[in-house]
PDB file of C-alpha atoms in Angstrom:
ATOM      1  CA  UNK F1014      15.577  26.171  -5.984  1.00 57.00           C
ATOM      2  CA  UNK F1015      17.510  26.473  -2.860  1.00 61.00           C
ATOM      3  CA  UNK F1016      14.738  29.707  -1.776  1.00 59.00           C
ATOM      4  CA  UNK F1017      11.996  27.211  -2.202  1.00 62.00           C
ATOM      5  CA  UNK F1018      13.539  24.451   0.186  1.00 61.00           C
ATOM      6  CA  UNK F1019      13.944  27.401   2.225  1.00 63.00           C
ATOM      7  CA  UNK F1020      10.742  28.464   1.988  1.00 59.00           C
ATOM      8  CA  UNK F1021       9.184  24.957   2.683  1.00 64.00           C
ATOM      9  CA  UNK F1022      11.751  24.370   5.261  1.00 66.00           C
ATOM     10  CA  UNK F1023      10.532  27.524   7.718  1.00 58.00           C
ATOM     11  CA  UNK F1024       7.071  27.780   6.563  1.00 71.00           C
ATOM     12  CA  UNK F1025       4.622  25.026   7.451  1.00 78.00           C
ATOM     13  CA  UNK F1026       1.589  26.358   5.292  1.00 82.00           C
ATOM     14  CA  UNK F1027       3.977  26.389   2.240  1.00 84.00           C
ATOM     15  CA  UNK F1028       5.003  22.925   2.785  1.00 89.00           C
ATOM     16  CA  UNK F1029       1.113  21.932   4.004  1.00 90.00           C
ATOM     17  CA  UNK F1030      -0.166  23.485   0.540  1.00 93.00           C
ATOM     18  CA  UNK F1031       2.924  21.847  -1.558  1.00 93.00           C
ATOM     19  CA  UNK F1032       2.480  18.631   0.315  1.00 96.00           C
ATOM     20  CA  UNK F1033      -1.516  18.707  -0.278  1.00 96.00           C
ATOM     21  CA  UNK F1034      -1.434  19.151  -3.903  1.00 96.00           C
ATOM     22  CA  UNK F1035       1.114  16.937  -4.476  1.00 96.00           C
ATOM     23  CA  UNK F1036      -0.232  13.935  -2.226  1.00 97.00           C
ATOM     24  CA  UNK F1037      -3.478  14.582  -4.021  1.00 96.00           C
ATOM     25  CA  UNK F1038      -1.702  13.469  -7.178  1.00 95.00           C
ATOM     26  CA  UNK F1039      -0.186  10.509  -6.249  1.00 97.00           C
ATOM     27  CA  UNK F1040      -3.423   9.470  -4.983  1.00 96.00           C
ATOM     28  CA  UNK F1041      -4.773   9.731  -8.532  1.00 93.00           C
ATOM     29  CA  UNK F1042      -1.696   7.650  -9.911  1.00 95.00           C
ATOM     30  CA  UNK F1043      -2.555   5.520  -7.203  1.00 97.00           C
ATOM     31  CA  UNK F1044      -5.862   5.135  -8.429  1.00 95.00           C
ATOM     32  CA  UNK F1045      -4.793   4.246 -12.164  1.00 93.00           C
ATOM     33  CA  UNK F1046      -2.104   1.302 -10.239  1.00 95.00           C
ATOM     34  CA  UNK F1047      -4.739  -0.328  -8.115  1.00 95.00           C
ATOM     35  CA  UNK F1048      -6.989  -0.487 -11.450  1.00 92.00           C
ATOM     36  CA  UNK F1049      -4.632  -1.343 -13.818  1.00 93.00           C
ATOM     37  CA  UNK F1050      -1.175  -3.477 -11.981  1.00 94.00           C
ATOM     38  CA  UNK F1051      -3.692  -6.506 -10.883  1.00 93.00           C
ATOM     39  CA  UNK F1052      -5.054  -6.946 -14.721  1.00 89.00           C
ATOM     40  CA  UNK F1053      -1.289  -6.415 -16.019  1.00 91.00           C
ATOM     41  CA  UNK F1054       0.307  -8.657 -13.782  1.00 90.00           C
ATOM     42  CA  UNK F1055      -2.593 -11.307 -13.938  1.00 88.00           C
ATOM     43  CA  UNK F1056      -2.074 -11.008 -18.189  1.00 81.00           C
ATOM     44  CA  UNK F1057       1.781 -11.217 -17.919  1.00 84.00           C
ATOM     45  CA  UNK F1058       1.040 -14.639 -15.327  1.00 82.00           C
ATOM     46  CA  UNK F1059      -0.752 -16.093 -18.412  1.00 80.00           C
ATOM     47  CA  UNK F1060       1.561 -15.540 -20.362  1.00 76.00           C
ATOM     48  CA  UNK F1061       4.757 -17.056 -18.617  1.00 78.00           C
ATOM     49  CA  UNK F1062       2.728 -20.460 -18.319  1.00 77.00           C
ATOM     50  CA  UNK F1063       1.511 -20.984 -21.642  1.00 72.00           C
ATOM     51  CA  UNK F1064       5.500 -19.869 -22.584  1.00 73.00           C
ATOM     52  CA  UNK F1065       6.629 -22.875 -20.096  1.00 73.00           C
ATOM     53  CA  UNK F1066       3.741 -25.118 -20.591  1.00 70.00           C
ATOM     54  CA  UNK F1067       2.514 -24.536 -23.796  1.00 64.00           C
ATOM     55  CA  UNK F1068       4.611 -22.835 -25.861  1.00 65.00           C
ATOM     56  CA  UNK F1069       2.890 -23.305 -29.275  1.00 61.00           C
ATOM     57  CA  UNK F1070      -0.096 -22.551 -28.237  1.00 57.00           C
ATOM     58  CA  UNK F1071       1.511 -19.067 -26.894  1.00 52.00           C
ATOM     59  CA  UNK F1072       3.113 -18.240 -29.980  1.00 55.00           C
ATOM     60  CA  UNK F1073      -0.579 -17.937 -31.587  1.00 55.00           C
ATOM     61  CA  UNK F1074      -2.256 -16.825 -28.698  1.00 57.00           C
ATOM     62  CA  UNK F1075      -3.657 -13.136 -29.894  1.00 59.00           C
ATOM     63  CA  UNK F1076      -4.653 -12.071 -26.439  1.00 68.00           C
ATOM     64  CA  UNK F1077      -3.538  -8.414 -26.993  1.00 74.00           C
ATOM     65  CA  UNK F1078      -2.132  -6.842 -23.234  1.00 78.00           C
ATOM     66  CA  UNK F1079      -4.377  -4.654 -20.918  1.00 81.00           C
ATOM     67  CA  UNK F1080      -3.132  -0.999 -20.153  1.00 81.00           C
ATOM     68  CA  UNK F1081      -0.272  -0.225 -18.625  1.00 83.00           C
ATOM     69  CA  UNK F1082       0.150   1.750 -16.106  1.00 83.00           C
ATOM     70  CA  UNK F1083       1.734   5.041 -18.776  1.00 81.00           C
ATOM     71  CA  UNK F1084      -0.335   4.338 -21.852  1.00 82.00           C
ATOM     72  CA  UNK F1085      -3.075   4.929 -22.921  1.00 80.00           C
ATOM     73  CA  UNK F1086      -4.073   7.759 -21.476  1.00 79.00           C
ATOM     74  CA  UNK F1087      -7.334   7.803 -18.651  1.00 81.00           C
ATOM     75  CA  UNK F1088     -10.843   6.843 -20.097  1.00 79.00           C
ATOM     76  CA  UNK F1089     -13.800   6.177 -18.648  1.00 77.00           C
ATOM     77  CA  UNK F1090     -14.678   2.986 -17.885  1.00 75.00           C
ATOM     78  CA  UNK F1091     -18.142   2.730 -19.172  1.00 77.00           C
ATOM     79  CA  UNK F1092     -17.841   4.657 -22.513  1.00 79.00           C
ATOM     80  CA  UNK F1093     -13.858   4.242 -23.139  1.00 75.00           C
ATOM     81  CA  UNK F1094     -13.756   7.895 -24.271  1.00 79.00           C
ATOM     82  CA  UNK F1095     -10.551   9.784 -23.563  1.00 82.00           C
ATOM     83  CA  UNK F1096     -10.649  12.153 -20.029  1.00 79.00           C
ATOM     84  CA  UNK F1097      -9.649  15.523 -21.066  1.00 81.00           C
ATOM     85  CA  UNK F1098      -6.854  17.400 -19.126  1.00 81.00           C
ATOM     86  CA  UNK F1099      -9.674  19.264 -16.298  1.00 81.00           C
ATOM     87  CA  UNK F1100     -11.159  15.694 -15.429  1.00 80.00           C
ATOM     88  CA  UNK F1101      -7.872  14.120 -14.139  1.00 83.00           C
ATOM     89  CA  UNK F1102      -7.468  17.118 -11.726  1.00 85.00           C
ATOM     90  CA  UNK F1103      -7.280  15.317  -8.725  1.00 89.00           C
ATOM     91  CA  UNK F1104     -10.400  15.951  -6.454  1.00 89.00           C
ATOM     92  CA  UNK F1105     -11.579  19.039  -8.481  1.00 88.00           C
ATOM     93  CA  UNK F1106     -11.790  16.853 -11.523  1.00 86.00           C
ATOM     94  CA  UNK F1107     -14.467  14.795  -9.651  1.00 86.00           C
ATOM     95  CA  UNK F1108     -16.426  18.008  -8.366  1.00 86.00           C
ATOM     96  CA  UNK F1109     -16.335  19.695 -11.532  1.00 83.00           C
ATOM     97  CA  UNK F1110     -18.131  16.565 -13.198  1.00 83.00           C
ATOM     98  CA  UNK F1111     -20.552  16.000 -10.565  1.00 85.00           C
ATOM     99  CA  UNK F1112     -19.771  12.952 -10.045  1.00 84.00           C
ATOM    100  CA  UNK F1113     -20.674  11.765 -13.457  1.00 86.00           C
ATOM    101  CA  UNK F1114     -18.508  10.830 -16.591  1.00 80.00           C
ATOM    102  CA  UNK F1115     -18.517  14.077 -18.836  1.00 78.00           C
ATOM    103  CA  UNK F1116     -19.777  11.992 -21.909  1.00 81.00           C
ATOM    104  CA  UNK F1117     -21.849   9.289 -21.082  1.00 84.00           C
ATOM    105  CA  UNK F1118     -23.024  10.459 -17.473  1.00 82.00           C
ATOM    106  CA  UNK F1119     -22.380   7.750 -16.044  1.00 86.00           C
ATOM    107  CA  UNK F1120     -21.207   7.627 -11.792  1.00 88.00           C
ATOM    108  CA  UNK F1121     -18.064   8.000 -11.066  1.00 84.00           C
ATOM    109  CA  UNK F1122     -16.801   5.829  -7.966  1.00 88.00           C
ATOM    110  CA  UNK F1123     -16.519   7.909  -5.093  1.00 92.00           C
ATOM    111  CA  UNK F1124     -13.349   5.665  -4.166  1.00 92.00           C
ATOM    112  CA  UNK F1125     -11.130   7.999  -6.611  1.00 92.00           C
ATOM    113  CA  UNK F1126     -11.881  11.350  -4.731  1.00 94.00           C
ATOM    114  CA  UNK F1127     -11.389   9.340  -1.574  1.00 95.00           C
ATOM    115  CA  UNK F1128      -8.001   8.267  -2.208  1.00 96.00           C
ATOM    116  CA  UNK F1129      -6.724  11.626  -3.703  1.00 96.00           C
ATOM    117  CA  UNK F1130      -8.190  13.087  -0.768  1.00 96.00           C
ATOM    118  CA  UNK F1131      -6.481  10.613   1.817  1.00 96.00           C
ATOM    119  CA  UNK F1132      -3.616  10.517   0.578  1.00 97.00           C
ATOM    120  CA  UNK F1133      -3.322  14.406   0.403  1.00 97.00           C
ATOM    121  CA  UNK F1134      -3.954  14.789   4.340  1.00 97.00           C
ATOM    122  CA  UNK F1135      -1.792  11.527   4.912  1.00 97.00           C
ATOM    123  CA  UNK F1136       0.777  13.798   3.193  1.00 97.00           C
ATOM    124  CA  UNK F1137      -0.113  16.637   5.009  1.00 96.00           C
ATOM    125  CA  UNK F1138      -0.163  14.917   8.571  1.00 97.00           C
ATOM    126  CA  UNK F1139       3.612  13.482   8.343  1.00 97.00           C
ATOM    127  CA  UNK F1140       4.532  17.261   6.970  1.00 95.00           C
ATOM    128  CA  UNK F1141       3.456  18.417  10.571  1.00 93.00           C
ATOM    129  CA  UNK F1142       5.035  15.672  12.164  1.00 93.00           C
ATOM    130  CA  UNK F1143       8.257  15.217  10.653  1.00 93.00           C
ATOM    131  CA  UNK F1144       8.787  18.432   8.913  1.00 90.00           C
ATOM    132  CA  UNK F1145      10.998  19.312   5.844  1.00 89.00           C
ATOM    133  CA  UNK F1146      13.649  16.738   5.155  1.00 90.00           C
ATOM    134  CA  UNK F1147      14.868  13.268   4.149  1.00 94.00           C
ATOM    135  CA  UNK F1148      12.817  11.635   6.529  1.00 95.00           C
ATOM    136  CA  UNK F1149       9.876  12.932   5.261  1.00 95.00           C
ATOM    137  CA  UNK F1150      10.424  12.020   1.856  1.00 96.00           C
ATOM    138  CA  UNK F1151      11.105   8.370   2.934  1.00 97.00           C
ATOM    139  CA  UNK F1152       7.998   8.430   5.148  1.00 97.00           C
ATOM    140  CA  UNK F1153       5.792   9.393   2.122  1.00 97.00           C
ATOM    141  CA  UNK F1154       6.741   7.235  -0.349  1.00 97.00           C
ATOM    142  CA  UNK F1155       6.543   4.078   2.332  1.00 98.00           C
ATOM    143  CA  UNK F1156       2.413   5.861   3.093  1.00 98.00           C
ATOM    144  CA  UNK F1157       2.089   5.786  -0.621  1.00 98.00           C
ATOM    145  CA  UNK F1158       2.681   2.457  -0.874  1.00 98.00           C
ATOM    146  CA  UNK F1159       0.710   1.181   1.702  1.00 97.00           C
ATOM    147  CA  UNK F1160      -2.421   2.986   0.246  1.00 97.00           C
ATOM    148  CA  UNK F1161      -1.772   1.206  -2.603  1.00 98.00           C
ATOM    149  CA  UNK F1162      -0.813  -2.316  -1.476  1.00 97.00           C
ATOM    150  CA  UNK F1163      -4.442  -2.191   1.023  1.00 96.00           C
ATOM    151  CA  UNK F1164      -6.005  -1.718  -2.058  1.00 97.00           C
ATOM    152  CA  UNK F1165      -4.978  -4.103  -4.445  1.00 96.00           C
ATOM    153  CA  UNK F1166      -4.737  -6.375  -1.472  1.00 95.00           C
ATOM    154  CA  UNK F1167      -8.675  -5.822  -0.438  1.00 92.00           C
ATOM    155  CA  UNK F1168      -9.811  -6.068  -4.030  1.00 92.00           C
ATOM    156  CA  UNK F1169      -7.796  -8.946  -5.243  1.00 92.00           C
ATOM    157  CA  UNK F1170      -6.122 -10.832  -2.526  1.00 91.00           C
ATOM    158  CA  UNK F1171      -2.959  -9.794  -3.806  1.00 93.00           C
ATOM    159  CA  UNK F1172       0.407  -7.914  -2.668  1.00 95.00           C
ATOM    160  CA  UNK F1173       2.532  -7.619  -5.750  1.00 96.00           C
ATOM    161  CA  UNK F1174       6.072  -8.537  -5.742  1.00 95.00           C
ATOM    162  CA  UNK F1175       6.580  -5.313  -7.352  1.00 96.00           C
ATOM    163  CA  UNK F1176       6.111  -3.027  -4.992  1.00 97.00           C
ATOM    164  CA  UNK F1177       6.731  -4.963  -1.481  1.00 97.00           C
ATOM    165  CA  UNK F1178      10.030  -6.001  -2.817  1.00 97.00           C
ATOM    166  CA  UNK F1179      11.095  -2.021  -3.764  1.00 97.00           C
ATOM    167  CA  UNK F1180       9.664  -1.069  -0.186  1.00 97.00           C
ATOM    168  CA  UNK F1181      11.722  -3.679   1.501  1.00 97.00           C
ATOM    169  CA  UNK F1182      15.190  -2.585   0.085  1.00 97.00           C
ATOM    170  CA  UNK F1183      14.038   0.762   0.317  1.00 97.00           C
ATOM    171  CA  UNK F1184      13.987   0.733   3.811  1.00 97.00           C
ATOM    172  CA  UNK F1185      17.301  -1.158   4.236  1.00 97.00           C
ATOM    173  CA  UNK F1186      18.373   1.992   2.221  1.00 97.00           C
ATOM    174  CA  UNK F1187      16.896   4.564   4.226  1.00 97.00           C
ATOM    175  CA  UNK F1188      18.313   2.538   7.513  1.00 97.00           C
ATOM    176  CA  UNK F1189      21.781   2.183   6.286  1.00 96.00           C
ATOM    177  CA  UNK F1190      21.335   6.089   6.745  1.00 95.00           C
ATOM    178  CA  UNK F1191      20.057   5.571  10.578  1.00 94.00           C
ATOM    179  CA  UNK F1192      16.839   7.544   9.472  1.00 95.00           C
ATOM    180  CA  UNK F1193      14.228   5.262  11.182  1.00 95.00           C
ATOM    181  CA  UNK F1194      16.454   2.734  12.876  1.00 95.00           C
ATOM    182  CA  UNK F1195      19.877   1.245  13.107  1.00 96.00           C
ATOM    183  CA  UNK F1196      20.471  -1.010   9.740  1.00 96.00           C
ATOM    184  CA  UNK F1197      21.288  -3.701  12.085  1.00 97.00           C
ATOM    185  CA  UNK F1198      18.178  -3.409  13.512  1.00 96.00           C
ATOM    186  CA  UNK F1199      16.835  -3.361  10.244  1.00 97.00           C
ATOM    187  CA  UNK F1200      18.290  -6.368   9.166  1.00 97.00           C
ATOM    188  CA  UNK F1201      17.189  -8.679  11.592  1.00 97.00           C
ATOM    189  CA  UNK F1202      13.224  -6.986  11.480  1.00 97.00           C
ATOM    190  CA  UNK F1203      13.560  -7.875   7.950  1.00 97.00           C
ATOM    191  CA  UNK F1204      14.731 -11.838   8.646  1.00 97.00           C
ATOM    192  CA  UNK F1205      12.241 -11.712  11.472  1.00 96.00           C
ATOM    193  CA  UNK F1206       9.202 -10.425   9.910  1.00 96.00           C
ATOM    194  CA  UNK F1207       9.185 -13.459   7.325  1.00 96.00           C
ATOM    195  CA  UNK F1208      10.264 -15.661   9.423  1.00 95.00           C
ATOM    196  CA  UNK F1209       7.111 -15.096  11.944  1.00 94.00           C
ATOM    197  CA  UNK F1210       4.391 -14.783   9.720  1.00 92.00           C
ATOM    198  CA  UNK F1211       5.878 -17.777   7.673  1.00 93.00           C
ATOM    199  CA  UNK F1212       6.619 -20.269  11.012  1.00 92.00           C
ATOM    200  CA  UNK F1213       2.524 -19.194  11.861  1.00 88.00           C
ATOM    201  CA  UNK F1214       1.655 -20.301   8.143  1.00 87.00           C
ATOM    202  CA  UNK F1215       2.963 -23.529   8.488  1.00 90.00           C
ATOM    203  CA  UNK F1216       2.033 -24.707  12.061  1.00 89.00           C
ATOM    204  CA  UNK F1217      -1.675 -23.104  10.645  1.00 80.00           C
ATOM    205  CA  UNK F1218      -1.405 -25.414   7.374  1.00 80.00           C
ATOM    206  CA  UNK F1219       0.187 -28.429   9.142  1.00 86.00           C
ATOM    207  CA  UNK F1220      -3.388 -28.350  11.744  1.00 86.00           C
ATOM    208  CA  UNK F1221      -5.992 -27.302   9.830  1.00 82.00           C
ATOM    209  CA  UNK F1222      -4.656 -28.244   6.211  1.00 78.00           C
ATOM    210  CA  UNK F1223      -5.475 -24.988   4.897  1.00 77.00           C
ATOM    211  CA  UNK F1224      -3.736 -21.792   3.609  1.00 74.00           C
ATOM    212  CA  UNK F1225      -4.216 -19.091   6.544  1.00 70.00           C
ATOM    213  CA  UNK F1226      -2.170 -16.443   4.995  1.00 79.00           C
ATOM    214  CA  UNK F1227      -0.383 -15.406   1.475  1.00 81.00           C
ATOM    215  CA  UNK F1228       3.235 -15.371   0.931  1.00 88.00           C
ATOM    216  CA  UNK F1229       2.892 -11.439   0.320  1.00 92.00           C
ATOM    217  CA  UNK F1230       2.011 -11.437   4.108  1.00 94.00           C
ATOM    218  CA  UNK F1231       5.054 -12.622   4.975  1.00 94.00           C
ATOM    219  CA  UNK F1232       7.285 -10.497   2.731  1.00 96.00           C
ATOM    220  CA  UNK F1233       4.785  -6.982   3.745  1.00 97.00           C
ATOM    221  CA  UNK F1234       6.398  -7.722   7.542  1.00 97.00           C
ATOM    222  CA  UNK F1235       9.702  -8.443   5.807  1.00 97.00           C
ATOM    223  CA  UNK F1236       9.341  -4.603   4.453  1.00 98.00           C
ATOM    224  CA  UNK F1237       7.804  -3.240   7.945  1.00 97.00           C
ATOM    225  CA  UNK F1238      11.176  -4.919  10.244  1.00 97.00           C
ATOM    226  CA  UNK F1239      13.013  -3.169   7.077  1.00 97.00           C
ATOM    227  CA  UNK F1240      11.728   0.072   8.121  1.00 97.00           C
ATOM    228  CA  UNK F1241      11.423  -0.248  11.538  1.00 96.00           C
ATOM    229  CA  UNK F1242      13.533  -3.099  12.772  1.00 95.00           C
ATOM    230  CA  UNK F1243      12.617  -5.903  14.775  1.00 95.00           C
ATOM    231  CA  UNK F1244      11.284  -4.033  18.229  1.00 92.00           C
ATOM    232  CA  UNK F1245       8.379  -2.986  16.110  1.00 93.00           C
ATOM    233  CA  UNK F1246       6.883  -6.008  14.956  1.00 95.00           C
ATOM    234  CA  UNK F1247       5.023  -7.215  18.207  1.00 92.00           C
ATOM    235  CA  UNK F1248       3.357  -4.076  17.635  1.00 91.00           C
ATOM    236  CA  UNK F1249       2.307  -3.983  14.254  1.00 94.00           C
ATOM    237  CA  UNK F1250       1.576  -7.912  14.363  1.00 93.00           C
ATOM    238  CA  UNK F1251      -0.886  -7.381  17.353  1.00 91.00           C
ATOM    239  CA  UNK F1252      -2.553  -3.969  16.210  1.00 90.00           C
ATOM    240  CA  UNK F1253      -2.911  -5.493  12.493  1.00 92.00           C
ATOM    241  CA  UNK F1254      -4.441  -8.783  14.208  1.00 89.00           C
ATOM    242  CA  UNK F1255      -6.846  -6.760  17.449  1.00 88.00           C
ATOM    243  CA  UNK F1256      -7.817  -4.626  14.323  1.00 85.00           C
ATOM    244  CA  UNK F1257      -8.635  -7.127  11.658  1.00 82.00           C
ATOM    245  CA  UNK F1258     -10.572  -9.618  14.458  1.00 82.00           C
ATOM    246  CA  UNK F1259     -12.763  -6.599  15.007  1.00 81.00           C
ATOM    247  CA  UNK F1260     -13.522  -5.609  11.214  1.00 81.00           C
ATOM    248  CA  UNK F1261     -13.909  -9.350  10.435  1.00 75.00           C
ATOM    249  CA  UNK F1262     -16.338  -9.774  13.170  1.00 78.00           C
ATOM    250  CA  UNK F1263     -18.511  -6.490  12.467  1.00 76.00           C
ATOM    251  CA  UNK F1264     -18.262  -7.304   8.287  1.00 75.00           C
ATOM    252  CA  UNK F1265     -19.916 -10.546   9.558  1.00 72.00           C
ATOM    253  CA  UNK F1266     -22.820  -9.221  12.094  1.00 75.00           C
ATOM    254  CA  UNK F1267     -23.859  -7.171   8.816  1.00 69.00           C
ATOM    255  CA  UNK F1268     -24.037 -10.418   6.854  1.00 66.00           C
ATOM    256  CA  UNK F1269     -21.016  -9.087   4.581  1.00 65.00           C
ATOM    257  CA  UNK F1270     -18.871 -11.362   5.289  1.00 62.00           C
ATOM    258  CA  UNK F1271     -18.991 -14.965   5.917  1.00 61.00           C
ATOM    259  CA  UNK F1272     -16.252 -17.563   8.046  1.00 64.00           C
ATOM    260  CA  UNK F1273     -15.334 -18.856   4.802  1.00 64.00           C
ATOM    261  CA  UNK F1274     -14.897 -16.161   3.091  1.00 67.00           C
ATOM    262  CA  UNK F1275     -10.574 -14.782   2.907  1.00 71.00           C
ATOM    263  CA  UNK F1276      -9.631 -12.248   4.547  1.00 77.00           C
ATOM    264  CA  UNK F1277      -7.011  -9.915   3.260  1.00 88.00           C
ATOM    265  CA  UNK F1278      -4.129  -9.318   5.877  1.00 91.00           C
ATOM    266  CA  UNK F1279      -1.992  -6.911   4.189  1.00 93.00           C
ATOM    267  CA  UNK F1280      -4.586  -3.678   4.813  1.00 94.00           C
ATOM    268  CA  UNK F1281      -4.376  -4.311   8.831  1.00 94.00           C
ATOM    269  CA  UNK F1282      -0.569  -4.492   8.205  1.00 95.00           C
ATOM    270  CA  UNK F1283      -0.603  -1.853   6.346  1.00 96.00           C
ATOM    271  CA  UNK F1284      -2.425   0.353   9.031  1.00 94.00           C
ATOM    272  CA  UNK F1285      -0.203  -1.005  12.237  1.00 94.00           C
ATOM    273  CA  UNK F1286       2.964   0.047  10.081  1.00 96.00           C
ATOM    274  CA  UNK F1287       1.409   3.600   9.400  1.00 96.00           C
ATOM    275  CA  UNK F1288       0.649   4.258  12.917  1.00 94.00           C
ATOM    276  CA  UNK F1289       4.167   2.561  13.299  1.00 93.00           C
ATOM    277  CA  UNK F1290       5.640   5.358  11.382  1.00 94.00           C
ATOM    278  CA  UNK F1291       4.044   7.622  13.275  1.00 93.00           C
ATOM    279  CA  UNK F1292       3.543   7.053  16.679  1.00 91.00           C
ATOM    280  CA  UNK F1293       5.623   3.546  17.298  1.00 83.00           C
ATOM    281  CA  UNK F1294       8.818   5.076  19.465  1.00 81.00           C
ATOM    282  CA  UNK F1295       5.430   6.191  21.959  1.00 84.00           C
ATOM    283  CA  UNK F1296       3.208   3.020  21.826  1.00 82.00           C
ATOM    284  CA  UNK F1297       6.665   0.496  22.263  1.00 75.00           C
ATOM    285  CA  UNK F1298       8.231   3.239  25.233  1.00 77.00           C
ATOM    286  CA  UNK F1299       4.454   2.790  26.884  1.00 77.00           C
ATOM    287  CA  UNK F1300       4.234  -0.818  26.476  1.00 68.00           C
ATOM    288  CA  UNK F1301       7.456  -1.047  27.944  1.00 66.00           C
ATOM    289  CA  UNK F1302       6.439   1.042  31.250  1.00 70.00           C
ATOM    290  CA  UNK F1303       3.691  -1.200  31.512  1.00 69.00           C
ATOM    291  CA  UNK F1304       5.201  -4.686  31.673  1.00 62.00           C
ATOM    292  CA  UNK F1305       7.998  -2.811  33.243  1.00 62.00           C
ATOM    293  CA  UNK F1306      10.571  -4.345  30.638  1.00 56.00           C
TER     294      UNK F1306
END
């Protein structure tokens, strides 16, 4: 065990190959989450209210659960028929099948290969950058679940408790150890990032008497100061906001998208904390230079 830490430690096509494969699989469990968590979590909803509300009529409510996210095992979604063991190999599963379910034919969506494929070179990427070590294990895991909270967030205008609450004490973890920032630093970017987004959503409501953002906004931010304490959420608040303007905008020349249509935050945060995690020390150290703070 120790030769292969060695091994990945002073080779960086070892650890490029190790971290492709295996980012490539957690792009396919990603897959099953984003499919699966919205449907569980919307059934277990259900569930608590007619248990508060109407508790009879929850004792003799049949409404069986949908999968979870262990059993049963991957099926397609047209036919229901079981995937054998070469169609959930990530990316080569999809070229093998050409695209096409192996028993009904039916397309496949391309989104699956995408993922596995993103998140493999996502994986690869912060290999190069941060090499082997605790860091990087931190720094995938926090990539991970971005992928997977932009997602769920873009299909269903949702950012489960689940997994933003995890990522937020997570990073007070990996802070207490000084690997991204100092945990009082920490501390405060996670007071600060809820506070913000949450003082915005209530001068926004108290105006327009609408809803401008969810409460999984605020607690996404909450996890980003977590990680990278509270010099780092001008920057992720105004790349997430520059960036979603611009996609909003375009979605709407193409006639996609219309003004009263939501718009999910939590992707654009979710892409101004990545290139946080990657390139925040230079973009904060420039935008210091320039306003000569």
């Amino acid at each position: 065990m120790n030769d292969i830490a060695l091994l990945l430690q002073h080779s960086s096509v070892s650890l490029g190959m190790v971290l492709f494969l295996f980012g490539a699989c957690i792009g396919s469990f990603i897959n099953l989450v984003v499919l699966r968590l919205p449907a569980l979590l919307l059934h277990q909803s259900k569930a608590q209210c007619l248990e508060m509300f109407a508790p009879t009529t929850a004792r003799e409510c049949d409404d069986p659960p949908p999968p979870n996210l262990v059993r049963p095992a991957s099926r397609c979604p047209n036919c229901l028929s079981p995937l054998r063991a070469i169609h959930n190999i990530p990316l080569f599963g999809f070229l093998f099948l050409g695209g096409k379910c192996g028993f009904c034919r039916q397309s496949i969506s391309i989104r699956y290969p995408i993922v596995e494929g993103f998140a493999a070179l996502l994986s690869v990427y912060l290999g190069s950058v941060l090499g082997m070590g605790w860091t990087l294990l931190f720094a995938l895991g926090f990539t991970y679940a971005l992928i997977t909270l932009s997602l769920i967030d873009w299909e269903h205008q949702i950012l489960p408790d689940i997994i933003v609450l995890p990522l937020l004490w997570i990073g007070l973890i990996a802070n207490s150890f000084e690997l991204f920032i100092d945990i009082q630093s920490a501390v405060f970017g996670t007071v600060s990032g809820y506070m913000v987004l949450w003082s915005i959503y209530q001068i926004h409501h108290k105006i327009t008497g609408k809803e401008g953002m969810g409460y999984g906004d605020f607690k996404l931010l909450a996890a980003i100061g977590a990680w990278f304490g509270w010099q780092m959420l001008p920057v992720v608040l105004l790349l997430a906001s520059v960036s979603g303007t611009v996609i909003a905008l375009f979605m709407m020349m193409l006639g996609k998208h219309s003004r009263d249509m939501p718009v999910p935050f939590g992707p654009y945060l979710a892409v101004a904390a990545w290139i946080a995690l990657v390139w925040g020390d230079s973009i904060l150290e420039n935008y210091l230079q320039i306003f000569n703070l």
